[in-house]
PDB file of C-alpha atoms in Angstrom:
ATOM      1  CA  MET A1322       0.000   0.000   0.000  1.00 44.00           C
ATOM      2  CA  VAL A1323       1.231   3.473  -0.788  1.00 44.00           C
ATOM      3  CA  ALA A1324       2.383   5.330   2.311  1.00 41.00           C
ATOM      4  CA  ARG A1325       0.411   8.349   3.363  1.00 41.00           C
ATOM      5  CA  MET A1326       1.907  11.639   2.277  1.00 41.00           C
ATOM      6  CA  HIS A1327       3.078  14.140   4.873  1.00 41.00           C
ATOM      7  CA  HIS A1328       1.083  17.348   4.501  1.00 42.00           C
ATOM      8  CA  SER A1329       2.028  19.757   7.260  1.00 42.00           C
ATOM      9  CA  ALA A1330       3.531  23.084   6.195  1.00 48.00           C
ATOM     10  CA  SER A1331       7.258  23.333   6.869  1.00 48.00           C
ATOM     11  CA  PRO A1332       8.766  26.363   5.100  1.00 48.00           C
ATOM     12  CA  ARG A1333      12.350  26.139   6.387  1.00 50.00           C
ATOM     13  CA  LYS A1334      14.049  23.588   8.594  1.00 48.00           C
ATOM     14  CA  GLY A1335      17.102  23.581  10.764  1.00 46.00           C
ATOM     15  CA  ARG A1336      16.474  27.010  12.266  1.00 47.00           C
ATOM     16  CA  THR A1337      17.175  27.755  15.908  1.00 47.00           C
ATOM     17  CA  GLY A1338      16.029  30.534  18.204  1.00 45.00           C
ATOM     18  CA  ARG A1339      12.566  31.576  19.295  1.00 50.00           C
ATOM     19  CA  PRO A1340       9.659  29.211  18.549  1.00 53.00           C
ATOM     20  CA  ARG A1341       7.743  29.853  15.343  1.00 63.00           C
ATOM     21  CA  SER A1342       4.461  31.728  15.642  1.00 80.00           C
ATOM     22  CA  VAL A1343       1.657  29.982  13.778  1.00 87.00           C
ATOM     23  CA  GLU A1344      -0.330  33.221  13.752  1.00 89.00           C
ATOM     24  CA  THR A1345       2.590  35.064  12.152  1.00 91.00           C
ATOM     25  CA  ASP A1346       2.976  32.346   9.523  1.00 92.00           C
ATOM     26  CA  HIS A1347      -0.719  32.550   8.624  1.00 92.00           C
ATOM     27  CA  ALA A1348      -0.577  36.347   8.448  1.00 94.00           C
ATOM     28  CA  ILE A1349       2.405  36.206   6.097  1.00 96.00           C
ATOM     29  CA  LEU A1350       0.802  33.623   3.820  1.00 95.00           C
ATOM     30  CA  ARG A1351      -2.465  35.602   3.682  1.00 94.00           C
ATOM     31  CA  ALA A1352      -0.512  38.749   2.863  1.00 96.00           C
ATOM     32  CA  THR A1353       1.358  36.901   0.108  1.00 95.00           C
ATOM     33  CA  ARG A1354      -1.859  35.788  -1.579  1.00 93.00           C
ATOM     34  CA  ALA A1355      -3.360  39.261  -1.284  1.00 92.00           C
ATOM     35  CA  ALA A1356      -0.231  40.806  -2.803  1.00 92.00           C
ATOM     36  CA  LEU A1357      -0.373  38.366  -5.710  1.00 90.00           C
ATOM     37  CA  VAL A1358      -3.966  39.352  -6.460  1.00 88.00           C
ATOM     38  CA  ASP A1359      -3.120  43.064  -6.279  1.00 90.00           C
ATOM     39  CA  LEU A1360       0.347  43.122  -7.836  1.00 90.00           C
ATOM     40  CA  GLY A1361       0.937  39.921  -9.764  1.00 87.00           C
ATOM     41  CA  TRP A1362       4.078  37.802  -9.639  1.00 86.00           C
ATOM     42  CA  GLY A1363       6.438  40.270 -11.274  1.00 87.00           C
ATOM     43  CA  ARG A1364       5.748  43.191  -8.943  1.00 92.00           C
ATOM     44  CA  LEU A1365       5.429  41.207  -5.721  1.00 92.00           C
ATOM     45  CA  THR A1366       8.375  41.608  -3.357  1.00 94.00           C
ATOM     46  CA  MET A1367       9.287  40.254   0.052  1.00 95.00           C
ATOM     47  CA  SER A1368       9.237  43.822   1.356  1.00 94.00           C
ATOM     48  CA  ASP A1369       5.657  44.304   0.200  1.00 95.00           C
ATOM     49  CA  VAL A1370       4.544  41.069   1.857  1.00 96.00           C
ATOM     50  CA  ALA A1371       6.301  41.999   5.095  1.00 96.00           C
ATOM     51  CA  ALA A1372       4.568  45.383   5.152  1.00 95.00           C
ATOM     52  CA  ARG A1373       1.153  43.849   4.519  1.00 95.00           C
ATOM     53  CA  ALA A1374       1.701  41.218   7.217  1.00 95.00           C
ATOM     54  CA  GLY A1375       3.006  43.752   9.720  1.00 95.00           C
ATOM     55  CA  VAL A1376       6.343  41.978  10.244  1.00 95.00           C
ATOM     56  CA  ALA A1377       9.987  42.745   9.553  1.00 94.00           C
ATOM     57  CA  LYS A1378      11.449  41.526   6.278  1.00 94.00           C
ATOM     58  CA  THR A1379      13.987  39.514   8.276  1.00 93.00           C
ATOM     59  CA  THR A1380      11.057  37.546   9.724  1.00 94.00           C
ATOM     60  CA  LEU A1381      10.190  36.361   6.224  1.00 93.00           C
ATOM     61  CA  TYR A1382      13.765  35.379   5.399  1.00 93.00           C
ATOM     62  CA  ARG A1383      14.020  33.343   8.607  1.00 92.00           C
ATOM     63  CA  ARG A1384      11.162  31.245   7.267  1.00 92.00           C
ATOM     64  CA  TRP A1385      11.550  31.344   3.462  1.00 93.00           C
ATOM     65  CA  ALA A1386      14.731  31.724   1.448  1.00 90.00           C
ATOM     66  CA  ASN A1387      13.075  33.596  -1.415  1.00 90.00           C
ATOM     67  CA  LYS A1388       9.835  34.688  -3.052  1.00 90.00           C
ATOM     68  CA  ASN A1389       9.406  31.389  -4.872  1.00 89.00           C
ATOM     69  CA  GLU A1390       9.330  29.360  -1.662  1.00 90.00           C
ATOM     70  CA  LEU A1391       7.000  31.835   0.008  1.00 94.00           C
ATOM     71  CA  VAL A1392       4.454  31.927  -2.819  1.00 92.00           C
ATOM     72  CA  VAL A1393       4.338  28.152  -3.227  1.00 93.00           C
ATOM     73  CA  ASP A1394       3.709  27.672   0.481  1.00 94.00           C
ATOM     74  CA  ALA A1395       1.025  30.368   0.380  1.00 94.00           C
ATOM     75  CA  VAL A1396      -0.718  28.296  -2.304  1.00 92.00           C
ATOM     76  CA  ALA A1397      -0.038  24.943  -0.650  1.00 94.00           C
ATOM     77  CA  VAL A1398      -1.856  25.756   2.574  1.00 94.00           C
ATOM     78  CA  LEU A1399      -5.015  26.481   0.587  1.00 93.00           C
ATOM     79  CA  PHE A1400      -4.950  22.993  -0.920  1.00 94.00           C
ATOM     80  CA  ASP A1401      -4.441  21.518   2.542  1.00 92.00           C
ATOM     81  CA  GLU A1402      -8.042  22.588   3.212  1.00 91.00           C
ATOM     82  CA  LEU A1403      -9.263  19.818   0.884  1.00 93.00           C
ATOM     83  CA  GLU A1404     -10.740  16.758   2.566  1.00 93.00           C
ATOM     84  CA  LEU A1405     -12.142  13.509   1.224  1.00 92.00           C
ATOM     85  CA  PRO A1406     -15.667  13.137   2.631  1.00 90.00           C
ATOM     86  CA  ASP A1407     -16.975   9.726   3.598  1.00 92.00           C
ATOM     87  CA  ARG A1408     -20.319   9.532   1.778  1.00 93.00           C
ATOM     88  CA  GLY A1409     -20.625   5.790   1.800  1.00 91.00           C
ATOM     89  CA  CYS A1410     -19.442   4.944  -1.726  1.00 94.00           C
ATOM     90  CA  LEU A1411     -16.485   5.812  -3.920  1.00 94.00           C
ATOM     91  CA  GLN A1412     -18.441   7.747  -6.534  1.00 95.00           C
ATOM     92  CA  SER A1413     -20.038  10.021  -3.933  1.00 96.00           C
ATOM     93  CA  ASP A1414     -16.677  10.503  -2.211  1.00 95.00           C
ATOM     94  CA  ILE A1415     -15.112  11.533  -5.528  1.00 95.00           C
ATOM     95  CA  GLU A1416     -17.938  13.964  -6.240  1.00 97.00           C
ATOM     96  CA  GLY A1417     -17.478  15.537  -2.810  1.00 96.00           C
ATOM     97  CA  VAL A1418     -13.777  16.235  -3.215  1.00 96.00           C
ATOM     98  CA  VAL A1419     -14.243  17.378  -6.837  1.00 97.00           C
ATOM     99  CA  LEU A1420     -16.782  19.978  -5.717  1.00 97.00           C
ATOM    100  CA  GLN A1421     -14.415  21.155  -2.968  1.00 96.00           C
ATOM    101  CA  PHE A1422     -11.548  21.403  -5.422  1.00 96.00           C
ATOM    102  CA  GLY A1423     -13.656  23.366  -7.902  1.00 96.00           C
ATOM    103  CA  ALA A1424     -14.824  25.781  -5.211  1.00 96.00           C
ATOM    104  CA  LEU A1425     -11.248  26.289  -4.040  1.00 95.00           C
ATOM    105  CA  LEU A1426     -10.003  27.114  -7.541  1.00 94.00           C
ATOM    106  CA  ALA A1427     -12.896  29.524  -8.034  1.00 92.00           C
ATOM    107  CA  ARG A1428     -11.554  31.728  -5.223  1.00 91.00           C
ATOM    108  CA  PRO A1429      -9.603  34.710  -6.651  1.00 87.00           C
ATOM    109  CA  GLU A1430      -6.664  34.236  -4.290  1.00 86.00           C
ATOM    110  CA  THR A1431      -6.269  30.568  -5.250  1.00 90.00           C
ATOM    111  CA  LYS A1432      -6.749  31.153  -8.955  1.00 89.00           C
ATOM    112  CA  THR A1433      -4.278  34.035  -9.127  1.00 87.00           C
ATOM    113  CA  ALA A1434      -1.643  32.397  -6.961  1.00 87.00           C
ATOM    114  CA  LEU A1435      -1.775  29.023  -8.697  1.00 89.00           C
ATOM    115  CA  MET A1436      -1.649  30.480 -12.206  1.00 88.00           C
ATOM    116  CA  ALA A1437       1.265  32.702 -11.187  1.00 87.00           C
ATOM    117  CA  VAL A1438       3.435  29.921  -9.775  1.00 88.00           C
ATOM    118  CA  VAL A1439       2.642  27.517 -12.620  1.00 89.00           C
ATOM    119  CA  ALA A1440       3.509  30.141 -15.243  1.00 89.00           C
ATOM    120  CA  GLU A1441       6.760  31.017 -13.490  1.00 89.00           C
ATOM    121  CA  SER A1442       7.700  27.355 -13.035  1.00 91.00           C
ATOM    122  CA  THR A1443       7.865  26.780 -16.799  1.00 91.00           C
ATOM    123  CA  THR A1444      11.322  28.366 -16.780  1.00 91.00           C
ATOM    124  CA  ASP A1445      12.361  27.541 -13.199  1.00 90.00           C
ATOM    125  CA  GLU A1446      13.114  23.889 -12.422  1.00 92.00           C
ATOM    126  CA  ALA A1447      13.618  24.535  -8.695  1.00 90.00           C
ATOM    127  CA  LEU A1448      10.214  26.187  -8.467  1.00 90.00           C
ATOM    128  CA  ARG A1449       8.628  23.325 -10.401  1.00 92.00           C
ATOM    129  CA  GLU A1450      10.129  20.811  -7.967  1.00 93.00           C
ATOM    130  CA  ARG A1451       8.847  22.796  -4.989  1.00 92.00           C
ATOM    131  CA  ILE A1452       5.344  22.838  -6.479  1.00 93.00           C
ATOM    132  CA  ARG A1453       5.579  19.081  -6.928  1.00 93.00           C
ATOM    133  CA  SER A1454       6.657  18.421  -3.335  1.00 92.00           C
ATOM    134  CA  ALA A1455       4.604  21.078  -1.528  1.00 93.00           C
ATOM    135  CA  ILE A1456       1.339  20.784  -3.468  1.00 93.00           C
ATOM    136  CA  VAL A1457       1.125  17.752  -5.759  1.00 93.00           C
ATOM    137  CA  ASP A1458       2.723  15.122  -3.514  1.00 93.00           C
ATOM    138  CA  ARG A1459       0.917  16.410  -0.443  1.00 93.00           C
ATOM    139  CA  GLN A1460      -2.490  16.288  -2.116  1.00 94.00           C
ATOM    140  CA  LYS A1461      -2.009  12.749  -3.385  1.00 96.00           C
ATOM    141  CA  ARG A1462      -2.985  11.857   0.198  1.00 94.00           C
ATOM    142  CA  LEU A1463      -6.603  12.240  -0.914  1.00 95.00           C
ATOM    143  CA  VAL A1464      -6.212   9.599  -3.623  1.00 95.00           C
ATOM    144  CA  VAL A1465      -4.398   7.263  -1.224  1.00 95.00           C
ATOM    145  CA  LEU A1466      -7.226   7.599   1.294  1.00 95.00           C
ATOM    146  CA  GLY A1467      -9.917   7.181  -1.358  1.00 94.00           C
ATOM    147  CA  ARG A1468      -8.377   3.983  -2.717  1.00 93.00           C
ATOM    148  CA  GLU A1469      -7.893   2.529   0.765  1.00 94.00           C
ATOM    149  CA  ARG A1470     -11.476   3.304   1.702  1.00 95.00           C
ATOM    150  CA  ALA A1471     -12.833   1.827  -1.547  1.00 94.00           C
ATOM    151  CA  GLN A1472     -10.724  -1.295  -1.083  1.00 93.00           C
ATOM    152  CA  GLN A1473     -12.054  -1.745   2.446  1.00 94.00           C
ATOM    153  CA  ARG A1474     -15.622  -1.493   1.097  1.00 94.00           C
ATOM    154  CA  GLY A1475     -14.852  -3.996  -1.656  1.00 93.00           C
ATOM    155  CA  GLU A1476     -15.373  -1.405  -4.417  1.00 92.00           C
ATOM    156  CA  LEU A1477     -11.799  -1.800  -5.661  1.00 90.00           C
ATOM    157  CA  PRO A1478      -9.582  -4.887  -5.509  1.00 90.00           C
ATOM    158  CA  PRO A1479      -6.724  -4.885  -2.987  1.00 91.00           C
ATOM    159  CA  ASP A1480      -3.230  -4.018  -4.140  1.00 90.00           C
ATOM    160  CA  ASP A1481      -0.807  -6.828  -4.849  1.00 90.00           C
ATOM    161  CA  THR A1482       1.796  -7.418  -2.174  1.00 89.00           C
ATOM    162  CA  GLY A1483       5.535  -6.942  -2.504  1.00 91.00           C
ATOM    163  CA  PRO A1484       7.597  -4.316  -4.330  1.00 91.00           C
ATOM    164  CA  GLU A1485       5.772  -4.748  -7.639  1.00 91.00           C
ATOM    165  CA  GLY A1486       2.422  -4.256  -5.938  1.00 89.00           C
ATOM    166  CA  GLU A1487       3.664  -1.125  -4.193  1.00 92.00           C
ATOM    167  CA  MET A1488       5.001   0.255  -7.468  1.00 93.00           C
ATOM    168  CA  ALA A1489       1.717  -0.446  -9.249  1.00 90.00           C
ATOM    169  CA  ALA A1490      -0.236   1.218  -6.445  1.00 92.00           C
ATOM    170  CA  ALA A1491       1.993   4.305  -6.569  1.00 93.00           C
ATOM    171  CA  GLN A1492       1.539   4.528 -10.344  1.00 92.00           C
ATOM    172  CA  ALA A1493      -2.235   4.230  -9.957  1.00 91.00           C
ATOM    173  CA  VAL A1494      -2.279   6.995  -7.339  1.00 94.00           C
ATOM    174  CA  GLY A1495      -0.267   9.288  -9.612  1.00 94.00           C
ATOM    175  CA  LEU A1496      -2.465   8.614 -12.621  1.00 94.00           C
ATOM    176  CA  ILE A1497      -5.718   9.152 -10.711  1.00 94.00           C
ATOM    177  CA  PHE A1498      -4.414  12.395  -9.237  1.00 95.00           C
ATOM    178  CA  ASP A1499      -3.310  13.647 -12.657  1.00 95.00           C
ATOM    179  CA  VAL A1500      -6.724  12.903 -14.163  1.00 95.00           C
ATOM    180  CA  ILE A1501      -8.680  14.595 -11.370  1.00 96.00           C
ATOM    181  CA  ALA A1502      -6.426  17.626 -10.958  1.00 95.00           C
ATOM    182  CA  GLY A1503      -5.951  18.089 -14.694  1.00 95.00           C
ATOM    183  CA  ALA A1504      -9.668  17.990 -15.456  1.00 96.00           C
ATOM    184  CA  ILE A1505     -10.647  20.409 -12.695  1.00 96.00           C
ATOM    185  CA  VAL A1506      -7.823  22.867 -13.323  1.00 95.00           C
ATOM    186  CA  HIS A1507      -8.627  22.894 -17.040  1.00 95.00           C
ATOM    187  CA  ARG A1508     -12.348  23.382 -16.450  1.00 96.00           C
ATOM    188  CA  THR A1509     -11.982  26.178 -13.889  1.00 94.00           C
ATOM    189  CA  LEU A1510      -8.888  28.035 -15.080  1.00 91.00           C
ATOM    190  CA  VAL A1511      -8.861  27.428 -18.840  1.00 92.00           C
ATOM    191  CA  THR A1512     -12.458  27.090 -20.027  1.00 94.00           C
ATOM    192  CA  ALA A1513     -13.933  28.956 -17.012  1.00 93.00           C
ATOM    193  CA  GLU A1514     -16.816  26.500 -16.735  1.00 95.00           C
ATOM    194  CA  PRO A1515     -18.427  25.699 -13.374  1.00 94.00           C
ATOM    195  CA  VAL A1516     -17.618  22.584 -11.392  1.00 97.00           C
ATOM    196  CA  ASP A1517     -21.187  21.938 -10.291  1.00 97.00           C
ATOM    197  CA  PRO A1518     -22.908  18.770  -8.987  1.00 97.00           C
ATOM    198  CA  ALA A1519     -24.053  17.700 -12.463  1.00 97.00           C
ATOM    199  CA  TRP A1520     -20.545  17.949 -13.924  1.00 97.00           C
ATOM    200  CA  ALA A1521     -19.025  16.308 -10.837  1.00 97.00           C
ATOM    201  CA  HIS A1522     -21.369  13.343 -11.268  1.00 97.00           C
ATOM    202  CA  GLN A1523     -20.555  12.961 -14.967  1.00 97.00           C
ATOM    203  CA  PHE A1524     -16.847  13.237 -14.274  1.00 97.00           C
ATOM    204  CA  SER A1525     -16.926  10.693 -11.434  1.00 96.00           C
ATOM    205  CA  THR A1526     -18.835   8.260 -13.662  1.00 96.00           C
ATOM    206  CA  VAL A1527     -16.132   8.480 -16.336  1.00 95.00           C
ATOM    207  CA  LEU A1528     -13.371   8.199 -13.733  1.00 93.00           C
ATOM    208  CA  LEU A1529     -14.903   5.114 -12.130  1.00 91.00           C
ATOM    209  CA  ALA A1530     -15.178   3.404 -15.507  1.00 90.00           C
ATOM    210  CA  GLY A1531     -11.488   4.067 -16.009  1.00 85.00           C
ATOM    211  CA  LEU A1532     -10.615   2.799 -12.535  1.00 80.00           C
ATOM    212  CA  ARG A1533     -12.403  -0.467 -13.171  1.00 75.00           C
ATOM    213  CA  GLY A1534     -10.536  -0.834 -16.444  1.00 70.00           C
ATOM    214  CA  LEU A1535      -7.250  -0.048 -14.703  1.00 69.00           C
ATOM    215  CA  SER A1536      -7.955  -2.657 -12.031  1.00 61.00           C
TER     216      SER A1536
END
């Protein structure tokens, strides 16, 4: 079985000194998202974020090495709000998280921040890797949980044991995440169509058919 992904925010490690303030972290991340909406990626600076958050610029640099790290973490905490509801069957569970995801991407701060970091990452490999670890890998936890729950209900077959089974499970998790995230991001950010209950039901029906074929 694929191990659960760690999903707690951890901007910078190895620091010593006074304990981190969770309230300060949240204020900085909120200020970062607000600055992105107002200024865009190119004009956003660490100084501007510090002023909006009411902290010294050195406070930011104790937590984040640069703007890239800060912006990705400001986006990542929004996606940590996503939860997989337990509605009694896999299709309903999928519909629940799809609707949450769509609502999250419809928020101006999420939309602006995500589009900004994705656009910038096309020419920045380090930023792309941080997006992968801080957002994509963390949110695969939802797919892991969904598969485990469906397997316990007998809706999906159990994974094979041993290294090959673990590899196959990891590949399935990655593929399912790509399909869900890709479809919702395209619908909300590219075509600007709503992710409503009717669409969520149609999408989950198609996804389930694919899952059965994959199994």
